Coordinates of C-alpha atoms in Angstrom, one line a residue:
Chain A
X1 CA 166.8 278.0 223.6
X2 CA 164.1 278.4 226.1
X3 CA 160.5 277.2 225.6
X4 CA 157.4 278.6 227.2
X5 CA 154.1 276.8 226.6
X6 CA 150.6 278.1 227.3
X7 CA 147.1 276.8 227.1
X8 CA 145.4 280.1 226.5
X9 CA 146.0 283.0 224.1
X10 CA 145.8 285.6 226.9
X11 CA 148.6 284.1 229.0
X12 CA 150.6 283.6 225.9
X13 CA 150.3 287.2 224.8
X14 CA 151.1 288.5 228.3
X15 CA 154.3 286.5 228.4
X16 CA 155.2 287.4 224.9
X17 CA 155.0 291.1 225.7
X18 CA 157.2 290.5 228.8
X19 CA 159.8 288.5 227.0
X20 CA 160.0 290.9 224.0
X21 CA 161.8 293.3 226.3
X22 CA 164.6 290.8 226.9
X23 CA 165.2 289.3 223.5
X24 CA 164.7 290.0 219.9
X25 CA 165.2 286.3 218.8
X26 CA 161.8 285.1 219.5
X27 CA 159.7 282.6 217.5
X28 CA 156.1 281.7 218.4
X29 CA 154.1 278.6 217.4
X30 CA 150.3 278.9 217.7
X31 CA 147.4 276.6 216.8
X32 CA 145.8 279.5 214.8
X33 CA 146.6 282.9 213.6
X34 CA 146.9 285.3 216.6
X35 CA 146.5 288.8 215.2
X36 CA 148.4 290.6 217.9
X37 CA 151.6 288.6 217.6
X38 CA 152.9 290.7 214.7
X39 CA 152.2 293.9 216.6
X40 CA 154.0 292.6 219.8
X41 CA 157.0 291.3 217.9
X42 CA 157.0 294.4 215.6
X43 CA 157.5 292.3 212.5
X44 CA 157.3 293.8 209.0
X45 CA 154.1 293.3 207.0
X46 CA 154.0 290.5 204.5
X47 CA 155.3 291.4 201.1
X48 CA 152.9 288.8 199.6
X49 CA 150.8 291.6 198.0
X50 CA 153.5 292.3 195.5
X51 CA 153.3 288.7 194.2
X52 CA 149.6 289.0 193.9
X53 CA 149.9 292.4 192.1
X54 CA 152.6 291.0 189.8
X55 CA 150.4 288.0 189.0
X56 CA 147.3 290.1 188.2
X57 CA 149.2 292.5 186.0
X58 CA 150.9 289.6 184.2
X59 CA 147.6 287.8 183.7
X60 CA 145.8 290.9 182.3
X61 CA 148.7 291.8 179.9
X62 CA 149.0 288.1 178.8
X63 CA 145.2 287.8 178.2
X64 CA 145.0 291.1 176.3
X65 CA 148.2 290.3 174.4
X66 CA 147.0 286.8 173.5
X67 CA 143.6 288.1 172.2
X68 CA 145.2 290.9 170.2
X69 CA 147.9 288.6 168.8
X70 CA 145.4 286.1 167.6
X71 CA 143.2 288.6 165.7
X72 CA 146.3 290.1 164.0
X73 CA 147.7 286.7 163.3
X74 CA 144.4 285.5 161.7
X75 CA 142.4 288.6 160.8
X76 CA 139.0 287.1 160.0
X77 CA 135.7 289.0 160.2
X78 CA 133.2 287.2 162.4
X79 CA 129.7 288.5 162.6
X80 CA 130.7 292.0 161.5
X81 CA 132.3 292.7 164.8
X82 CA 135.4 294.9 164.9
X83 CA 138.7 293.1 164.6
X84 CA 140.0 294.6 167.8
X85 CA 137.0 294.1 170.1
X86 CA 138.4 295.4 173.4
X87 CA 135.4 294.6 175.5
X88 CA 135.3 290.8 174.8
X89 CA 139.1 290.7 175.0
X90 CA 139.0 292.3 178.4
X91 CA 136.9 289.3 179.6
X92 CA 139.7 286.9 178.7
X93 CA 142.3 289.3 180.2
X94 CA 140.2 289.5 183.4
X95 CA 140.0 285.7 183.7
X96 CA 143.8 285.4 183.3
X97 CA 144.3 288.3 185.7
X98 CA 142.4 286.4 188.4
X99 CA 144.0 283.1 187.6
X100 CA 147.6 284.3 187.5
X101 CA 146.9 286.5 190.6
X102 CA 146.0 283.4 192.5
X103 CA 148.8 281.3 191.2
X104 CA 151.4 284.0 191.9
X105 CA 150.0 284.5 195.4
X106 CA 150.3 280.8 196.1
X107 CA 153.8 280.6 194.7
X108 CA 154.7 283.7 196.8
X109 CA 153.3 282.1 199.9
X110 CA 155.4 279.0 199.4
X111 CA 158.4 281.1 198.7
X112 CA 158.0 283.4 201.7
X113 CA 157.2 280.6 204.1
X114 CA 160.0 278.4 202.6
X115 CA 157.4 275.6 202.2
X116 CA 158.0 272.8 201.4
X117 CA 161.6 272.3 202.3
X118 CA 162.6 269.9 199.6
X119 CA 166.3 270.0 200.5
X120 CA 165.5 268.0 203.6
X121 CA 162.4 265.8 203.3
X122 CA 162.4 265.0 207.0
X123 CA 161.5 268.6 207.7
X124 CA 158.1 268.1 206.2
X125 CA 157.4 266.1 209.4
X126 CA 158.6 268.5 212.1
X127 CA 159.8 266.7 215.2
X128 CA 158.4 269.3 217.6
X129 CA 154.7 269.5 217.3
X130 CA 153.1 271.5 220.0
X131 CA 149.5 270.6 219.2
X132 CA 147.1 273.1 220.7
X133 CA 149.6 274.9 222.8
X134 CA 150.7 278.5 222.4
X135 CA 154.5 278.3 222.4
X136 CA 157.3 280.8 222.7
X137 CA 160.8 279.8 221.6
X138 CA 163.4 282.3 222.8
X139 CA 167.1 282.2 222.1
X140 CA 169.2 283.4 225.0
Chain B
X1 CA 143.1 276.9 235.7
X2 CA 139.9 275.0 234.9
X3 CA 139.1 277.5 232.2
X4 CA 142.4 276.7 230.6
X5 CA 141.8 273.0 230.8
X6 CA 138.3 273.5 229.3
X7 CA 139.7 275.3 226.3
X8 CA 142.5 272.8 225.9
X9 CA 140.0 270.0 226.1
X10 CA 137.7 271.8 223.7
X11 CA 140.5 272.1 221.1
X12 CA 141.5 268.4 221.7
X13 CA 137.9 267.3 221.5
X14 CA 137.4 269.2 218.2
X15 CA 140.6 267.5 216.8
X16 CA 139.3 264.2 218.0
X17 CA 135.8 264.6 216.6
X18 CA 136.9 265.7 213.2
X19 CA 139.6 262.9 213.0
X20 CA 137.0 260.4 214.1
X21 CA 134.9 261.3 211.1
X22 CA 137.9 260.4 209.0
X23 CA 138.1 257.0 210.7
X24 CA 137.0 253.6 209.7
X25 CA 134.0 253.8 207.4
X26 CA 130.7 252.3 208.5
X27 CA 128.7 249.8 206.5
X28 CA 126.3 252.6 205.5
X29 CA 129.2 254.6 204.1
X30 CA 130.3 251.6 202.0
X31 CA 126.7 251.2 200.8
X32 CA 126.4 254.9 199.9
X33 CA 129.8 254.7 198.1
X34 CA 128.7 251.5 196.2
X35 CA 125.5 253.1 195.0
X36 CA 127.1 256.4 193.9
X37 CA 130.0 254.6 192.3
X38 CA 127.6 252.4 190.4
X39 CA 125.8 255.4 188.9
X40 CA 129.2 257.0 188.2
X41 CA 130.3 253.9 186.4
X42 CA 127.0 253.7 184.5
X43 CA 127.4 257.3 183.4
X44 CA 130.9 256.7 182.2
X45 CA 129.8 253.6 180.3
X46 CA 126.9 255.7 178.7
X47 CA 129.5 258.4 177.7
X48 CA 131.7 255.7 176.1
X49 CA 128.7 254.4 174.3
X50 CA 128.0 257.9 172.9
X51 CA 131.6 258.3 171.8
X52 CA 131.3 254.9 170.0
X53 CA 128.0 255.5 168.3
X54 CA 127.9 259.2 167.8
X55 CA 125.0 261.3 168.9
X56 CA 122.1 259.5 167.3
X57 CA 121.0 257.8 170.6
X58 CA 120.4 261.2 172.1
X59 CA 117.2 263.2 171.7
X60 CA 119.0 266.2 170.3
X61 CA 117.6 267.3 167.0
X62 CA 117.1 270.3 164.8
X63 CA 116.1 272.9 166.3
X64 CA 116.9 271.6 169.8
X65 CA 120.7 271.1 169.6
X66 CA 121.3 271.8 173.3
X67 CA 119.5 269.5 175.8
X68 CA 120.2 267.7 179.0
X69 CA 124.0 267.7 178.6
X70 CA 124.2 271.5 178.5
X71 CA 121.5 271.7 181.2
X72 CA 123.8 269.6 183.4
X73 CA 126.8 271.8 182.7
X74 CA 124.9 275.0 183.8
X75 CA 123.5 273.2 186.8
X76 CA 126.8 271.9 188.1
X77 CA 128.6 275.3 187.6
X78 CA 125.7 276.8 189.6
X79 CA 126.1 274.3 192.4
X80 CA 129.8 275.2 192.6
X81 CA 129.0 278.8 193.3
X82 CA 127.9 278.6 196.9
X83 CA 131.2 277.1 197.9
X84 CA 133.0 280.3 196.8
X85 CA 130.3 282.4 198.3
X86 CA 130.6 280.7 201.7
X87 CA 134.4 280.5 201.7
X88 CA 135.4 283.8 200.1
X89 CA 132.6 286.3 200.2
X90 CA 131.4 285.5 203.7
X91 CA 135.1 285.4 204.8
X92 CA 135.6 289.0 203.6
X93 CA 132.3 290.0 205.3
X94 CA 133.5 288.3 208.5
X95 CA 130.4 286.1 208.8
X96 CA 131.4 283.7 211.6
X97 CA 129.0 280.9 210.8
X98 CA 130.9 280.2 207.6
X99 CA 133.6 278.3 209.4
X100 CA 131.2 275.5 210.0
X101 CA 130.4 275.0 206.3
X102 CA 133.3 276.3 204.4
X103 CA 135.4 273.1 204.1
X104 CA 132.6 271.0 202.8
X105 CA 131.3 273.9 200.6
X106 CA 134.8 274.3 199.1
X107 CA 135.1 270.6 198.5
X108 CA 131.7 270.7 196.8
X109 CA 132.9 273.6 194.6
X110 CA 135.9 271.8 193.3
X111 CA 134.0 268.6 192.8
X112 CA 131.0 270.3 191.1
X113 CA 133.2 272.4 188.7
X114 CA 135.1 269.2 187.8
X115 CA 131.7 267.5 187.1
X116 CA 130.5 270.5 185.1
X117 CA 133.7 270.6 183.1
X118 CA 133.0 267.1 181.7
X119 CA 129.7 268.2 180.0
X120 CA 131.2 270.4 177.3
X121 CA 133.5 267.5 176.6
X122 CA 130.7 265.0 176.4
X123 CA 128.7 267.4 174.3
X124 CA 131.6 267.9 171.9
X125 CA 131.1 264.3 170.7
X126 CA 134.6 264.0 169.3
X127 CA 136.2 264.2 172.7
X128 CA 139.7 263.6 171.3
X129 CA 139.9 267.0 169.7
X130 CA 138.9 268.9 172.8
X131 CA 142.2 270.7 172.7
X132 CA 140.8 272.7 169.8
X133 CA 139.1 274.8 172.5
X134 CA 142.4 276.0 173.7
X135 CA 144.5 278.7 172.1
X136 CA 147.7 277.0 171.0
X137 CA 150.2 277.7 168.2
X138 CA 149.5 275.5 165.3
X139 CA 150.7 275.1 161.7
X140 CA 147.8 276.8 160.1
X141 CA 147.9 279.7 162.5
X142 CA 144.3 279.1 163.4
X143 CA 143.1 280.6 166.6
X144 CA 139.8 280.3 168.5
X145 CA 137.5 283.2 168.3
X146 CA 138.0 285.4 171.3
X147 CA 134.8 287.3 170.6
X148 CA 132.8 284.2 171.3
X149 CA 131.2 283.6 174.8
X150 CA 131.9 279.9 174.4
X151 CA 135.6 280.7 174.5
X152 CA 135.2 283.0 177.5
X153 CA 133.6 280.0 179.2
X154 CA 136.8 278.0 178.6
X155 CA 138.8 280.7 180.4
X156 CA 136.3 281.4 183.1
X157 CA 135.7 277.8 184.1
X158 CA 139.3 276.8 184.0
X159 CA 140.3 279.8 186.1
X160 CA 137.5 279.0 188.5
X161 CA 138.5 275.4 188.9
X162 CA 142.2 276.2 189.4
X163 CA 141.6 279.1 191.8
X164 CA 139.0 277.1 193.8
X165 CA 141.4 274.2 194.1
X166 CA 144.2 276.5 195.4
X167 CA 141.8 278.2 197.8
X168 CA 140.5 274.8 199.0
X169 CA 144.1 273.5 199.5
X170 CA 145.6 276.6 201.1
X171 CA 142.7 276.7 203.7
X172 CA 143.4 273.1 204.6
X173 CA 147.2 273.2 205.1
X174 CA 147.1 273.9 208.9
X175 CA 144.4 271.3 209.3
X176 CA 146.4 268.7 207.4
X177 CA 149.2 269.3 209.8
X178 CA 146.8 268.5 212.6
X179 CA 145.9 265.2 210.9
X180 CA 149.6 264.5 210.4
X181 CA 150.2 265.0 214.1
X182 CA 147.5 262.5 215.0
X183 CA 148.2 259.9 212.3
X184 CA 150.5 257.0 212.2
X185 CA 152.4 255.0 209.6
X186 CA 151.9 255.7 205.9
X187 CA 149.0 258.0 206.6
X188 CA 151.3 260.2 208.6
X189 CA 153.7 260.4 205.7
X190 CA 151.0 261.2 203.2
X191 CA 149.6 264.0 205.4
X192 CA 153.1 265.2 206.1
X193 CA 153.8 265.6 202.4
X194 CA 150.5 267.5 201.8
X195 CA 150.8 269.7 204.9
X196 CA 154.2 270.8 203.4
X197 CA 155.9 270.8 206.8
X198 CA 153.6 273.3 208.4
X199 CA 154.5 274.2 212.0
X200 CA 152.3 277.2 212.7
X201 CA 155.1 279.7 213.3
X202 CA 154.4 283.4 213.4
X203 CA 156.2 283.9 210.0
X204 CA 154.1 281.2 208.5
X205 CA 150.8 282.5 209.9
X206 CA 151.7 286.0 208.8
X207 CA 152.0 285.0 205.1
X208 CA 149.2 282.5 205.4
X209 CA 146.7 285.2 206.6
X210 CA 147.7 287.3 203.7
X211 CA 147.5 284.7 201.0
X212 CA 144.1 283.6 202.4
X213 CA 142.7 287.2 202.2
X214 CA 144.1 287.7 198.7
X215 CA 142.7 284.4 197.4
X216 CA 139.4 285.3 198.9
X217 CA 139.5 288.7 197.3
X218 CA 140.4 287.2 193.9
X219 CA 137.7 284.5 194.2
X220 CA 134.9 287.0 195.2
X221 CA 134.6 288.6 191.7
X222 CA 134.6 285.0 190.3
X223 CA 131.3 284.4 192.1
X224 CA 129.8 287.1 190.0
X225 CA 131.7 286.7 186.8
X226 CA 131.7 282.9 186.2
X227 CA 128.0 282.4 186.1
X228 CA 127.6 285.7 184.3
X229 CA 129.8 284.4 181.5
X230 CA 127.9 281.1 181.5
X231 CA 124.7 283.1 181.1
X232 CA 126.2 285.0 178.1
X233 CA 126.5 281.7 176.3
X234 CA 122.8 282.2 175.9
X235 CA 122.3 286.0 176.2
X236 CA 124.8 286.8 173.5
X237 CA 122.7 284.9 171.0
X238 CA 119.6 286.2 169.3
X239 CA 117.3 283.4 170.4
X240 CA 114.0 284.6 171.9
X241 CA 113.9 284.0 175.7
X242 CA 117.7 284.1 175.9
X243 CA 118.6 287.5 174.5
X244 CA 118.1 289.5 177.6
X245 CA 120.2 291.7 179.8
X246 CA 118.8 290.2 183.0
X247 CA 120.5 286.9 182.4
X248 CA 123.7 287.6 184.2
X249 CA 122.3 288.6 187.7
X250 CA 119.5 286.1 187.2
X251 CA 122.0 283.2 186.7
X252 CA 124.2 284.4 189.5
X253 CA 121.4 284.5 192.0
X254 CA 120.1 281.1 190.8
X255 CA 123.6 279.6 191.1
X256 CA 124.0 280.8 194.7
X257 CA 120.4 279.6 195.4
X258 CA 121.1 276.1 194.1
X259 CA 124.5 275.9 195.7
X260 CA 123.2 276.7 199.1
X261 CA 120.5 274.1 198.7
X262 CA 123.2 271.5 197.8
X263 CA 125.3 272.5 200.9
X264 CA 122.2 271.7 203.0
X265 CA 121.6 268.4 201.2
X266 CA 125.2 267.4 202.0
X267 CA 125.7 268.9 205.4
X268 CA 122.5 267.9 207.2
X269 CA 123.1 264.1 206.8
X270 CA 126.9 264.6 207.3
X271 CA 126.3 266.4 210.6
X272 CA 124.1 263.6 211.9
X273 CA 126.3 260.7 210.6
X274 CA 129.5 262.1 212.0
X275 CA 127.9 263.4 215.2
X276 CA 129.0 267.0 214.6
X277 CA 125.9 268.5 216.2
X278 CA 128.1 270.3 218.7
X279 CA 129.9 272.3 216.0
X280 CA 127.1 272.7 213.4
X281 CA 124.0 273.9 215.2
X282 CA 120.5 274.9 214.1
X283 CA 121.7 278.6 214.3
X284 CA 124.2 277.9 211.6
X285 CA 121.6 276.3 209.4
X286 CA 119.2 279.1 210.0
X287 CA 121.8 281.5 208.6
X288 CA 122.0 279.4 205.5
X289 CA 118.2 279.2 205.3
X290 CA 118.1 283.0 205.3
X291 CA 120.5 283.2 202.3
X292 CA 118.4 280.5 200.6
X293 CA 115.2 282.6 201.2
X294 CA 116.9 285.8 200.0
X295 CA 118.2 284.2 196.8
X296 CA 114.9 282.5 196.2
X297 CA 113.2 286.0 196.3
X298 CA 115.7 287.3 193.8
X299 CA 115.1 284.3 191.5
X300 CA 111.3 284.7 191.8
X301 CA 111.6 288.4 191.0
X302 CA 113.8 287.5 188.0
X303 CA 111.0 285.2 186.7
X304 CA 108.5 288.0 186.9
X305 CA 110.9 290.6 185.3
X306 CA 111.6 288.1 182.5
X307 CA 108.0 288.0 181.6
X308 CA 107.5 291.8 182.0
X309 CA 110.5 292.4 179.7
X310 CA 109.1 290.1 177.0
X311 CA 105.6 291.6 177.1
X312 CA 106.7 295.2 177.5
X313 CA 109.1 294.9 174.6
X314 CA 106.2 294.4 172.2
X315 CA 108.4 291.9 170.3
X316 CA 106.1 289.1 169.1
X317 CA 108.8 286.5 169.2
X318 CA 109.7 287.3 172.8
X319 CA 106.0 287.3 173.8
X320 CA 105.4 284.0 172.0
X321 CA 108.3 282.2 173.7
X322 CA 107.1 283.2 177.2
X323 CA 103.5 282.2 176.4
X324 CA 104.9 278.9 175.2
X325 CA 106.9 278.3 178.4
X326 CA 103.7 278.9 180.4
X327 CA 101.3 276.9 178.2
X328 CA 103.4 274.8 175.8
X329 CA 104.8 271.3 175.8
X330 CA 106.9 271.9 178.9
X331 CA 104.3 273.7 181.1
X332 CA 104.4 271.0 183.7
X333 CA 108.1 271.4 184.1
X334 CA 107.7 275.2 184.3
X335 CA 105.1 274.8 187.0
X336 CA 107.3 272.5 189.0
X337 CA 110.1 275.0 188.7
X338 CA 108.0 277.8 190.1
X339 CA 106.7 275.5 192.9
X340 CA 110.2 274.4 193.9
X341 CA 112.1 277.6 193.4
X342 CA 109.6 280.3 194.4
X343 CA 106.6 279.0 196.3
X344 CA 108.1 276.3 198.7
X345 CA 111.0 278.5 199.8
X346 CA 108.5 281.1 201.0
X347 CA 107.8 278.8 203.9
X348 CA 111.2 279.9 205.2
X349 CA 109.7 283.1 206.4
X350 CA 108.6 281.0 209.4
X351 CA 111.4 280.9 211.9
X352 CA 110.5 277.4 213.2
X353 CA 110.9 276.0 209.7
X354 CA 114.2 277.7 209.2
X355 CA 115.5 275.8 212.2
X356 CA 113.8 272.5 211.4
X357 CA 116.6 270.4 209.7
X358 CA 114.2 267.7 208.5
X359 CA 112.3 270.4 206.7
X360 CA 115.4 272.1 205.4
X361 CA 116.7 268.8 204.0
X362 CA 113.5 268.1 202.2
X363 CA 113.3 271.7 200.8
X364 CA 116.9 271.5 199.6
X365 CA 116.1 268.5 197.5
X366 CA 113.1 270.3 196.0
X367 CA 115.3 273.4 195.2
X368 CA 117.9 271.2 193.6
X369 CA 115.2 269.6 191.4
X370 CA 113.7 273.1 190.7
X371 CA 117.0 274.6 189.7
X372 CA 117.8 271.7 187.3
X373 CA 114.4 272.2 185.8
X374 CA 115.0 275.9 185.4
X375 CA 118.1 275.3 183.3
X376 CA 116.2 272.7 181.3
X377 CA 113.2 275.0 180.7
X378 CA 115.4 278.0 179.7
X379 CA 117.5 276.0 177.3
X380 CA 115.0 273.7 175.7
X381 CA 111.9 275.9 175.4
X382 CA 113.7 278.7 173.7
X383 CA 115.3 276.4 171.1
X384 CA 112.1 274.4 170.6
X385 CA 110.1 277.5 169.8
X386 CA 112.3 279.9 167.9
X387 CA 111.3 282.3 165.1
X388 CA 109.8 280.3 162.2
X389 CA 106.8 278.0 163.1
X390 CA 107.9 275.4 160.4
X391 CA 111.2 275.1 162.3
X392 CA 109.6 274.5 165.7
X393 CA 110.2 271.1 167.4
X394 CA 110.3 269.4 170.8
X395 CA 113.0 267.5 172.6
X396 CA 112.7 264.5 174.9
X397 CA 115.8 263.3 176.8
X398 CA 116.7 259.7 175.8
X399 CA 117.9 257.0 178.2
X400 CA 121.6 257.6 177.4
X401 CA 121.3 261.2 178.4
X402 CA 119.4 260.3 181.5
X403 CA 122.1 257.8 182.5
X404 CA 124.8 260.3 181.9
X405 CA 122.9 262.8 184.1
X406 CA 122.5 260.2 186.9
X407 CA 126.2 259.4 186.3
X408 CA 127.1 263.0 187.0
X409 CA 125.3 262.8 190.3
X410 CA 127.1 259.5 191.0
X411 CA 130.4 261.2 190.3
X412 CA 129.6 264.1 192.5
X413 CA 128.6 262.0 195.5
X414 CA 131.4 259.5 195.0
X415 CA 134.0 262.2 195.1
X416 CA 132.3 263.9 198.1
X417 CA 132.1 260.6 200.0
X418 CA 135.9 260.1 199.3
X419 CA 136.5 263.7 200.5
X420 CA 134.7 262.9 203.8
X421 CA 137.1 260.1 204.6
X422 CA 140.4 261.5 203.4
X423 CA 140.3 265.2 204.4
X424 CA 139.1 267.0 207.5
X425 CA 135.4 267.8 207.1
X426 CA 135.5 270.9 209.3
X427 CA 137.9 273.8 209.1
X428 CA 139.5 272.9 212.5
X429 CA 141.8 275.8 212.8
X430 CA 139.2 278.4 212.0
X431 CA 136.7 276.9 214.3
X432 CA 139.2 277.0 217.1
X433 CA 139.7 280.7 216.4
X434 CA 136.0 281.4 216.4
X435 CA 135.6 279.3 219.6
X436 CA 138.0 281.6 221.4
X437 CA 136.3 284.7 220.0
X438 CA 132.9 283.4 221.1
X439 CA 134.2 282.5 224.5

């Protein structure tokens, strides 16, 4: 394993482009998200959007289903409004759509990044912390 | 080479400055914490007293069944809004100045929603049956009424609280890793656990950037919807002064207005106390001041439209309630509201005042007062002067309600002061990114 460390983003990206020609087993560690890294390394886009979509759809269906279930379960006329009032029910469905969309996104993020690694508690405190350096780790 | 060193030093300096703010508290900090905790404790004691005695010590009566407690609820939900505006909406619009305010604004959001959430519980009286609000399977197969805006509120506020908390936490994970790196002993372990083992690898950043965008995109409609739903608690009724279609946008603009003012109230002293002048400049505050002015104009316009709607409608009850607001028992409060929310913010048209932090701090206090009064005036005047003259009445907040109100401010400031010492007050990672972009 070879380690290359840089103080600036420009030097780091230049070296990354150079090293990419030699090896496919490259990992980088940066102090913030460097947009070009994915393009240089040619990594696939994050599948997180599917988690978000799944959460939103589940939330909307759950909200609408819950509202409909309750009025059929206890069919009482309130204020002369129709029993199945889709407009008010859609507000509940919307709130749950946003809520579950957020929760699924967060769960998806933890799943995809393998965080936290509960099988090995020590890993929550990585030994190698590069601080504000831009680091390239390359397997030979 | 020197440029590299400068950048490295700038990053290290930023880490150092933010971590220094989390260091040993000063005597002033302890004093501020003691005062706010005292009010918080007094508020809790007053709430316990209300639970014990029932609601007779309050000023609530027939016809004014909603008073200061519901005013506080609407006020604190409004305060929460600017956090989401700054963190989510301005993120999607790529407004760079947000990185200086977003951490504190997000913390403020979570704390303010938590504070707001207490008020429906306090107002319930019988706190121990609060779970009746939730839809849960029960023996009698009774369900809450999903056509009621009060139930929409339960869903909207809870969704807002949970999503804001997730957004706040996710945005902080890389910064918690920085704190972990620079801490020792038990603190290192605590921050290690909460930073989840973050290393900043390309895979982690790839998913992180996505989750942040999605959470921002999900939170953005909440900025509009949560306070719209709160406004429907009023607008869906047939009470004169409440039953109007303008309420949703009017409340949303008011919420952002009051929230931005609260961000200023918190950030101006924080910047000075923690010596963060290098990172939060007059330019950044000027950007906030422009949002404050813009939302003030919307709020002022809404006040005019509200009157126009009432008088153009030809409805005598609507006309009567607006005449009452202007000339009735609460005319002084209405005048104060106009002064604080419409007239004083007009001074922000002057550039030098937009950049004068002393002025902005003072103005933000007036706006906070004005927006609290706005909620009070809307709620109380409409109920006090409904349809039948023989059912008219007035409402005066009693000491127990005033103590609970002060207690909510105590809670808010206590939790915010704790935030200042346990979590990074600036979004370190984002500021580094903008520093490079600006360079």
